[in-house]
PDB file of C-alpha atoms in Angstrom:
ATOM      1  CA  MET A   1     100.463 -48.618  91.409  1.00  0.00           C
ATOM      2  CA  ARG A   2     100.047 -51.829  93.351  1.00  0.00           C
ATOM      3  CA  ALA A   3      97.426 -53.495  94.011  1.00  0.00           C
ATOM      4  CA  ASP A   4      97.120 -52.713  97.290  1.00  0.00           C
ATOM      5  CA  CYS A   5      97.677 -49.247  96.732  1.00  0.00           C
ATOM      6  CA  MET A   6      94.955 -49.158  94.200  1.00  0.00           C
ATOM      7  CA  GLU A   7      92.649 -50.831  96.835  1.00  0.00           C
ATOM      8  CA  GLU A   8      93.608 -48.133  99.463  1.00  0.00           C
ATOM      9  CA  VAL A   9      93.113 -45.138  97.051  1.00  0.00           C
ATOM     10  CA  SER A  10      89.247 -46.525  96.163  1.00  0.00           C
ATOM     11  CA  ALA A  11      88.711 -46.985  99.781  1.00  0.00           C
ATOM     12  CA  CYS A  12      89.557 -43.286 100.458  1.00  0.00           C
ATOM     13  CA  LEU A  13      87.185 -42.477  97.363  1.00  0.00           C
ATOM     14  CA  ARG A  14      84.389 -44.101  98.674  1.00  0.00           C
ATOM     15  CA  GLN A  15      84.294 -42.569 102.296  1.00  0.00           C
ATOM     16  CA  GLU A  16      85.094 -39.038 100.683  1.00  0.00           C
ATOM     17  CA  ALA A  17      82.630 -39.438  98.103  1.00  0.00           C
ATOM     18  CA  HIS A  18      78.872 -39.271 100.527  1.00  0.00           C
ATOM     19  CA  MET A  19      77.564 -40.445  96.956  1.00  0.00           C
ATOM     20  CA  HIS A  20      73.746 -40.043  96.342  1.00  0.00           C
ATOM     21  CA  LEU A  21      71.707 -41.888  94.306  1.00  0.00           C
ATOM     22  CA  LEU A  22      68.837 -41.700  92.178  1.00  0.00           C
ATOM     23  CA  ILE A  23      66.536 -44.565  91.316  1.00  0.00           C
ATOM     24  CA  VAL A  24      64.194 -43.377  87.981  1.00  0.00           C
ATOM     25  CA  ALA A  25      60.975 -45.222  88.692  1.00  0.00           C
ATOM     26  CA  ALA A  26      58.140 -43.603  87.342  1.00  0.00           C
ATOM     27  CA  GLY A  27      57.933 -45.794  83.803  1.00  0.00           C
ATOM     28  CA  SER A  28      55.084 -47.503  82.746  1.00  0.00           C
ATOM     29  CA  GLY A  29      54.311 -51.388  81.645  1.00  0.00           C
ATOM     30  CA  SER A  30      53.295 -50.204  78.316  1.00  0.00           C
ATOM     31  CA  ARG A  31      56.261 -51.746  76.441  1.00  0.00           C
ATOM     32  CA  MET A  32      55.481 -54.714  78.343  1.00  0.00           C
ATOM     33  CA  GLY A  33      52.072 -55.261  77.833  1.00  0.00           C
ATOM     34  CA  ALA A  34      51.154 -54.602  81.561  1.00  0.00           C
ATOM     35  CA  ASP A  35      49.059 -52.463  83.293  1.00  0.00           C
ATOM     36  CA  ARG A  36      51.267 -51.321  85.836  1.00  0.00           C
ATOM     37  CA  ASN A  37      54.611 -50.048  86.488  1.00  0.00           C
ATOM     38  CA  LYS A  38      56.826 -52.756  85.166  1.00  0.00           C
ATOM     39  CA  LEU A  39      59.397 -52.277  87.912  1.00  0.00           C
ATOM     40  CA  LEU A  40      56.471 -53.823  90.272  1.00  0.00           C
ATOM     41  CA  LEU A  41      56.354 -56.944  88.394  1.00  0.00           C
ATOM     42  CA  PRO A  42      57.603 -60.468  89.415  1.00  0.00           C
ATOM     43  CA  LEU A  43      61.147 -61.156  88.400  1.00  0.00           C
ATOM     44  CA  ALA A  44      62.413 -64.371  90.227  1.00  0.00           C
ATOM     45  CA  GLY A  45      59.874 -63.997  92.648  1.00  0.00           C
ATOM     46  CA  ARG A  46      60.360 -61.083  93.609  1.00  0.00           C
ATOM     47  CA  PRO A  47      59.552 -57.522  91.941  1.00  0.00           C
ATOM     48  CA  VAL A  48      61.865 -56.203  89.823  1.00  0.00           C
ATOM     49  CA  LEU A  49      62.615 -53.245  91.319  1.00  0.00           C
ATOM     50  CA  ALA A  50      63.518 -55.235  94.474  1.00  0.00           C
ATOM     51  CA  TRP A  51      66.772 -56.674  92.877  1.00  0.00           C
ATOM     52  CA  THR A  52      67.460 -53.000  91.772  1.00  0.00           C
ATOM     53  CA  ILE A  53      67.310 -51.683  94.523  1.00  0.00           C
ATOM     54  CA  ASP A  54      69.885 -54.585  96.447  1.00  0.00           C
ATOM     55  CA  ALA A  55      72.340 -53.634  94.129  1.00  0.00           C
ATOM     56  CA  VAL A  56      72.202 -50.319  95.629  1.00  0.00           C
ATOM     57  CA  MET A  57      71.965 -51.339  99.372  1.00  0.00           C
ATOM     58  CA  GLY A  58      74.565 -53.954  98.546  1.00  0.00           C
ATOM     59  CA  ALA A  59      77.377 -50.786  97.047  1.00  0.00           C
ATOM     60  CA  ASP A  60      78.711 -49.017 100.226  1.00  0.00           C
ATOM     61  CA  SER A  61      79.399 -45.725  98.128  1.00  0.00           C
ATOM     62  CA  ILE A  62      76.222 -44.789  98.426  1.00  0.00           C
ATOM     63  CA  THR A  63      75.005 -42.791 101.425  1.00  0.00           C
ATOM     64  CA  TRP A  64      71.175 -41.643 100.454  1.00  0.00           C
ATOM     65  CA  VAL A  65      69.170 -42.538  98.295  1.00  0.00           C
ATOM     66  CA  GLY A  66      66.159 -41.037  96.138  1.00  0.00           C
ATOM     67  CA  ILE A  67      63.526 -42.811  94.641  1.00  0.00           C
ATOM     68  CA  VAL A  68      61.921 -40.916  91.718  1.00  0.00           C
ATOM     69  CA  GLY A  69      57.908 -42.513  91.443  1.00  0.00           C
ATOM     70  CA  GLN A  70      54.493 -41.693  90.322  1.00  0.00           C
ATOM     71  CA  PRO A  71      52.162 -41.349  93.419  1.00  0.00           C
ATOM     72  CA  VAL A  72      50.277 -44.719  92.399  1.00  0.00           C
ATOM     73  CA  ASP A  73      53.252 -46.706  92.821  1.00  0.00           C
ATOM     74  CA  ARG A  74      55.024 -44.845  96.183  1.00  0.00           C
ATOM     75  CA  ALA A  75      53.144 -47.407  98.778  1.00  0.00           C
ATOM     76  CA  MET A  76      54.251 -50.636  96.726  1.00  0.00           C
ATOM     77  CA  ILE A  77      57.185 -49.206  96.456  1.00  0.00           C
ATOM     78  CA  MET A  78      58.298 -47.646  99.922  1.00  0.00           C
ATOM     79  CA  GLU A  79      57.380 -51.212 101.403  1.00  0.00           C
ATOM     80  CA  LEU A  80      60.319 -52.207  99.293  1.00  0.00           C
ATOM     81  CA  LEU A  81      62.160 -49.645 101.534  1.00  0.00           C
ATOM     82  CA  ALA A  82      61.230 -50.628 104.800  1.00  0.00           C
ATOM     83  CA  GLU A  83      64.120 -52.744 105.526  1.00  0.00           C
ATOM     84  CA  ALA A  84      66.456 -49.982 103.919  1.00  0.00           C
ATOM     85  CA  ALA A  85      70.531 -49.935 105.171  1.00  0.00           C
ATOM     86  CA  LYS A  86      70.821 -46.253 103.854  1.00  0.00           C
ATOM     87  CA  PRO A  87      68.769 -43.045 104.506  1.00  0.00           C
ATOM     88  CA  VAL A  88      65.773 -43.056 101.195  1.00  0.00           C
ATOM     89  CA  VAL A  89      63.297 -40.121 100.562  1.00  0.00           C
ATOM     90  CA  TRP A  90      60.789 -40.578  98.113  1.00  0.00           C
ATOM     91  CA  ILE A  91      60.164 -38.332  95.212  1.00  0.00           C
ATOM     92  CA  GLU A  92      57.399 -37.833  92.920  1.00  0.00           C
ATOM     93  CA  GLY A  93      58.518 -37.731  89.070  1.00  0.00           C
ATOM     94  CA  GLY A  94      57.248 -36.063  85.858  1.00  0.00           C
ATOM     95  CA  SER A  95      55.637 -37.375  83.046  1.00  0.00           C
ATOM     96  CA  THR A  96      59.777 -37.423  80.923  1.00  0.00           C
ATOM     97  CA  ARG A  97      62.222 -39.277  82.281  1.00  0.00           C
ATOM     98  CA  GLN A  98      63.975 -35.944  81.837  1.00  0.00           C
ATOM     99  CA  GLU A  99      61.511 -34.074  84.068  1.00  0.00           C
ATOM    100  CA  SER A 100      61.905 -37.084  86.799  1.00  0.00           C
ATOM    101  CA  VAL A 101      65.527 -36.448  87.122  1.00  0.00           C
ATOM    102  CA  GLU A 102      64.788 -32.831  87.217  1.00  0.00           C
ATOM    103  CA  ARG A 103      62.832 -33.384  90.140  1.00  0.00           C
ATOM    104  CA  GLY A 104      65.115 -35.546  92.031  1.00  0.00           C
ATOM    105  CA  LEU A 105      67.895 -33.100  91.400  1.00  0.00           C
ATOM    106  CA  GLN A 106      66.507 -30.232  92.998  1.00  0.00           C
ATOM    107  CA  ALA A 107      65.121 -32.770  95.965  1.00  0.00           C
ATOM    108  CA  LEU A 108      68.824 -33.868  97.326  1.00  0.00           C
ATOM    109  CA  PRO A 109      70.777 -32.792 100.031  1.00  0.00           C
ATOM    110  CA  SER A 110      71.898 -29.191 100.165  1.00  0.00           C
ATOM    111  CA  VAL A 111      75.246 -31.343 100.814  1.00  0.00           C
ATOM    112  CA  ALA A 112      75.138 -33.289  97.915  1.00  0.00           C
ATOM    113  CA  GLN A 113      78.479 -32.590  95.522  1.00  0.00           C
ATOM    114  CA  HIS A 114      78.071 -35.968  93.049  1.00  0.00           C
ATOM    115  CA  VAL A 115      75.259 -38.127  91.637  1.00  0.00           C
ATOM    116  CA  LEU A 116      74.594 -41.302  90.400  1.00  0.00           C
ATOM    117  CA  ILE A 117      71.461 -41.621  88.170  1.00  0.00           C
ATOM    118  CA  HIS A 118      70.131 -45.442  88.138  1.00  0.00           C
ATOM    119  CA  ASP A 119      67.402 -46.765  85.851  1.00  0.00           C
ATOM    120  CA  GLY A 120      65.285 -48.445  87.844  1.00  0.00           C
ATOM    121  CA  ALA A 121      64.635 -51.401  84.977  1.00  0.00           C
ATOM    122  CA  ARG A 122      68.657 -52.077  85.158  1.00  0.00           C
ATOM    123  CA  CYS A 123      67.745 -54.527  87.638  1.00  0.00           C
ATOM    124  CA  LEU A 124      70.912 -56.943  87.233  1.00  0.00           C
ATOM    125  CA  ALA A 125      73.002 -54.006  87.967  1.00  0.00           C
ATOM    126  CA  GLU A 126      75.843 -55.249  90.434  1.00  0.00           C
ATOM    127  CA  ALA A 127      77.476 -53.439  93.785  1.00  0.00           C
ATOM    128  CA  ALA A 128      80.415 -53.344  92.495  1.00  0.00           C
ATOM    129  CA  LEU A 129      79.567 -51.450  89.352  1.00  0.00           C
ATOM    130  CA  ILE A 130      77.624 -48.768  91.253  1.00  0.00           C
ATOM    131  CA  ASN A 131      81.323 -48.415  93.014  1.00  0.00           C
ATOM    132  CA  ARG A 132      82.712 -48.443  89.920  1.00  0.00           C
ATOM    133  CA  CYS A 133      81.188 -45.686  88.712  1.00  0.00           C
ATOM    134  CA  ALA A 134      81.080 -43.732  92.146  1.00  0.00           C
ATOM    135  CA  GLU A 135      84.588 -43.827  92.478  1.00  0.00           C
ATOM    136  CA  ALA A 136      85.477 -42.097  88.543  1.00  0.00           C
ATOM    137  CA  VAL A 137      83.103 -39.245  89.773  1.00  0.00           C
ATOM    138  CA  VAL A 138      84.592 -38.693  92.762  1.00  0.00           C
ATOM    139  CA  ALA A 139      87.677 -38.718  90.747  1.00  0.00           C
ATOM    140  CA  GLY A 140      86.403 -35.677  88.852  1.00  0.00           C
ATOM    141  CA  GLU A 141      84.722 -37.111  85.524  1.00  0.00           C
ATOM    142  CA  ALA A 142      81.264 -37.322  84.532  1.00  0.00           C
ATOM    143  CA  VAL A 143      80.788 -40.928  83.371  1.00  0.00           C
ATOM    144  CA  ILE A 144      78.373 -43.658  82.063  1.00  0.00           C
ATOM    145  CA  ALA A 145      78.326 -47.610  82.116  1.00  0.00           C
ATOM    146  CA  ALA A 146      78.308 -48.603  78.679  1.00  0.00           C
ATOM    147  CA  THR A 147      78.833 -51.808  77.108  1.00  0.00           C
ATOM    148  CA  PRO A 148      80.640 -52.216  73.601  1.00  0.00           C
ATOM    149  CA  VAL A 149      78.185 -53.173  70.394  1.00  0.00           C
ATOM    150  CA  THR A 150      78.506 -56.176  69.241  1.00  0.00           C
ATOM    151  CA  ASP A 151      75.838 -56.432  66.062  1.00  0.00           C
ATOM    152  CA  THR A 152      75.896 -54.271  63.219  1.00  0.00           C
ATOM    153  CA  ILE A 153      74.115 -51.396  63.328  1.00  0.00           C
ATOM    154  CA  LYS A 154      72.094 -49.478  60.548  1.00  0.00           C
ATOM    155  CA  ARG A 155      71.095 -46.284  59.603  1.00  0.00           C
ATOM    156  CA  VAL A 156      66.937 -46.432  57.975  1.00  0.00           C
ATOM    157  CA  ASP A 157      65.328 -43.788  56.713  1.00  0.00           C
ATOM    158  CA  GLY A 158      61.612 -43.497  57.232  1.00  0.00           C
ATOM    159  CA  GLN A 159      60.644 -45.930  54.133  1.00  0.00           C
ATOM    160  CA  GLY A 160      62.718 -48.591  55.914  1.00  0.00           C
ATOM    161  CA  ILE A 161      66.272 -48.100  53.582  1.00  0.00           C
ATOM    162  CA  ILE A 162      69.126 -48.551  55.038  1.00  0.00           C
ATOM    163  CA  THR A 163      70.980 -45.154  54.355  1.00  0.00           C
ATOM    164  CA  GLY A 164      74.302 -45.836  56.141  1.00  0.00           C
ATOM    165  CA  THR A 165      76.524 -48.752  58.321  1.00  0.00           C
ATOM    166  CA  PRO A 166      78.085 -46.843  61.556  1.00  0.00           C
ATOM    167  CA  ASP A 167      81.142 -48.090  61.929  1.00  0.00           C
ATOM    168  CA  ARG A 168      80.894 -50.510  65.146  1.00  0.00           C
ATOM    169  CA  ALA A 169      84.579 -49.752  66.859  1.00  0.00           C
ATOM    170  CA  GLU A 170      82.863 -46.328  67.569  1.00  0.00           C
ATOM    171  CA  LEU A 171      79.639 -47.773  68.944  1.00  0.00           C
ATOM    172  CA  TRP A 172      78.501 -48.403  72.564  1.00  0.00           C
ATOM    173  CA  ALA A 173      75.146 -48.865  73.994  1.00  0.00           C
ATOM    174  CA  ALA A 174      74.732 -46.794  77.134  1.00  0.00           C
ATOM    175  CA  GLN A 175      73.413 -48.135  80.508  1.00  0.00           C
ATOM    176  CA  THR A 176      73.098 -46.781  84.111  1.00  0.00           C
ATOM    177  CA  PRO A 177      74.219 -45.956  86.399  1.00  0.00           C
ATOM    178  CA  GLN A 178      75.685 -42.401  84.951  1.00  0.00           C
ATOM    179  CA  GLY A 179      77.291 -40.167  87.151  1.00  0.00           C
ATOM    180  CA  PHE A 180      77.835 -36.467  87.739  1.00  0.00           C
ATOM    181  CA  ALA A 181      78.736 -32.868  89.249  1.00  0.00           C
ATOM    182  CA  VAL A 182      75.757 -32.408  90.600  1.00  0.00           C
ATOM    183  CA  GLU A 183      75.231 -28.587  89.978  1.00  0.00           C
ATOM    184  CA  GLN A 184      77.329 -29.094  86.351  1.00  0.00           C
ATOM    185  CA  LEU A 185      74.321 -31.609  85.838  1.00  0.00           C
ATOM    186  CA  LYS A 186      71.814 -29.439  87.258  1.00  0.00           C
ATOM    187  CA  GLN A 187      73.136 -26.471  84.889  1.00  0.00           C
ATOM    188  CA  GLY A 188      72.474 -29.469  81.794  1.00  0.00           C
ATOM    189  CA  HIS A 189      68.916 -29.554  82.783  1.00  0.00           C
ATOM    190  CA  ALA A 190      68.348 -25.961  83.697  1.00  0.00           C
ATOM    191  CA  GLU A 191      69.555 -25.468  79.227  1.00  0.00           C
ATOM    192  CA  ALA A 192      67.351 -28.550  78.090  1.00  0.00           C
ATOM    193  CA  GLN A 193      64.388 -26.818  79.569  1.00  0.00           C
ATOM    194  CA  ALA A 194      65.470 -23.588  78.353  1.00  0.00           C
ATOM    195  CA  LYS A 195      66.680 -24.367  75.028  1.00  0.00           C
ATOM    196  CA  GLY A 196      63.287 -27.219  74.915  1.00  0.00           C
ATOM    197  CA  TRP A 197      66.181 -30.054  74.347  1.00  0.00           C
ATOM    198  CA  THR A 198      64.513 -33.513  74.913  1.00  0.00           C
ATOM    199  CA  VAL A 199      67.047 -36.299  76.087  1.00  0.00           C
ATOM    200  CA  THR A 200      66.906 -40.270  76.872  1.00  0.00           C
ATOM    201  CA  ASP A 201      69.526 -39.859  79.336  1.00  0.00           C
ATOM    202  CA  ASP A 202      71.812 -37.451  81.027  1.00  0.00           C
ATOM    203  CA  ALA A 203      74.685 -38.013  79.465  1.00  0.00           C
ATOM    204  CA  SER A 204      73.044 -36.792  76.321  1.00  0.00           C
ATOM    205  CA  LEU A 205      73.163 -33.059  77.460  1.00  0.00           C
ATOM    206  CA  TYR A 206      76.768 -33.223  78.247  1.00  0.00           C
ATOM    207  CA  GLU A 207      77.228 -33.938  75.051  1.00  0.00           C
ATOM    208  CA  ARG A 208      74.965 -31.063  73.260  1.00  0.00           C
ATOM    209  CA  LEU A 209      76.904 -29.045  75.626  1.00  0.00           C
ATOM    210  CA  GLY A 210      80.479 -30.279  74.418  1.00  0.00           C
ATOM    211  CA  TRP A 211      80.965 -31.352  78.229  1.00  0.00           C
ATOM    212  CA  PRO A 212      82.877 -34.458  77.859  1.00  0.00           C
ATOM    213  CA  VAL A 213      81.725 -38.121  79.329  1.00  0.00           C
ATOM    214  CA  GLN A 214      83.819 -40.964  80.565  1.00  0.00           C
ATOM    215  CA  VAL A 215      82.700 -44.020  79.401  1.00  0.00           C
ATOM    216  CA  LEU A 216      83.177 -46.874  81.932  1.00  0.00           C
ATOM    217  CA  GLU A 217      82.774 -50.701  80.337  1.00  0.00           C
ATOM    218  CA  ALA A 218      79.989 -52.638  82.221  1.00  0.00           C
ATOM    219  CA  SER A 219      78.769 -55.838  81.332  1.00  0.00           C
ATOM    220  CA  PRO A 220      76.409 -56.705  78.742  1.00  0.00           C
ATOM    221  CA  ALA A 221      73.991 -58.290  81.067  1.00  0.00           C
ATOM    222  CA  ASN A 222      73.292 -55.083  82.397  1.00  0.00           C
ATOM    223  CA  ILE A 223      69.720 -54.597  80.688  1.00  0.00           C
ATOM    224  CA  LYS A 224      67.008 -52.651  80.976  1.00  0.00           C
ATOM    225  CA  VAL A 225      64.121 -54.476  81.887  1.00  0.00           C
ATOM    226  CA  THR A 226      61.726 -53.376  79.438  1.00  0.00           C
ATOM    227  CA  THR A 227      59.632 -56.194  76.899  1.00  0.00           C
ATOM    228  CA  PRO A 228      58.484 -59.564  78.528  1.00  0.00           C
ATOM    229  CA  PHE A 229      61.634 -61.248  76.361  1.00  0.00           C
ATOM    230  CA  ASP A 230      63.792 -58.754  78.808  1.00  0.00           C
ATOM    231  CA  LEU A 231      61.560 -60.565  81.809  1.00  0.00           C
ATOM    232  CA  THR A 232      62.863 -63.973  80.670  1.00  0.00           C
ATOM    233  CA  VAL A 233      66.665 -62.860  79.996  1.00  0.00           C
ATOM    234  CA  ALA A 234      67.313 -60.889  83.599  1.00  0.00           C
ATOM    235  CA  GLU A 235      65.069 -64.355  84.752  1.00  0.00           C
ATOM    236  CA  ALA A 236      67.903 -66.543  83.361  1.00  0.00           C
ATOM    237  CA  VAL A 237      70.941 -64.106  84.606  1.00  0.00           C
ATOM    238  CA  LEU A 238      69.711 -64.292  88.325  1.00  0.00           C
ATOM    239  CA  ALA A 239      69.494 -67.669  88.115  1.00  0.00           C
ATOM    240  CA  LEU A 240      73.153 -68.079  87.108  1.00  0.00           C
ATOM    241  CA  ARG A 241      74.176 -66.007  89.381  1.00  0.00           C
ATOM    242  CA  ALA A 242      72.422 -67.639  91.885  1.00  0.00           C
ATOM    243  CA  LYS A 243      74.426 -71.563  90.935  1.00  0.00           C
ATOM    244  CA  ARG A 244      77.217 -69.498  91.246  1.00  0.00           C
ATOM    245  CA  GLN A 245      77.081 -68.544  94.173  1.00  0.00           C
ATOM    246  CA  ILE A 246      76.130 -71.680  96.006  1.00  0.00           C
ATOM    247  CA  GLY A 247      79.476 -73.193  93.636  1.00  0.00           C
ATOM    248  CA  LEU A 248      77.090 -75.381  90.767  1.00  0.00           C
TER     249      LEU A 248
END
């Protein structure tokens, strides 16, 4: 297909998507050693979450945004969204990420057919990646952003002894956004609740149910800011991007 035709298809997909996106922002700062939500910590002069919001607002595929957070953070988070260019709804999160996503799904408008789930802590995601994920979901795929693993990974038992080395060629580090058909993802969460499953991302529900999920290769820079070291890395990436924007 010619490049101009592909661009037309992508534009049509985005136009028809009415894509809804949930930002999961209900975490804490425990691993960061902070006494507050890590998403409200400063990064290059702004809260971490502000950078995430910028990417979401810059993605023309997104037409509705839900922020899933804790009541204690509501005022500060909504202040970041005071001039949001898209409709934004506050959703009270749960005690786990899984519960927070489930609550977010229940708060979606009845017209929502597709949804992207994005970690608020992935503040280096770019609008182009969000649009790519949206296009894949509208085209009929469950999809996650991910990057190939470059380190050699070891399986280790409870005593710290290596028990195996998985084939690195088959390993990808999962990221977000992760995109799904709304009703199918709701079904997955209902199954998890009924069977007592605990998962750390939504793609894991699909794996357990035998449903296919497509990997969409993303930049290794799309890290989840969890530790002080991650903040340092994120600041360096943002500084590099700023230099590129001004042609340095």
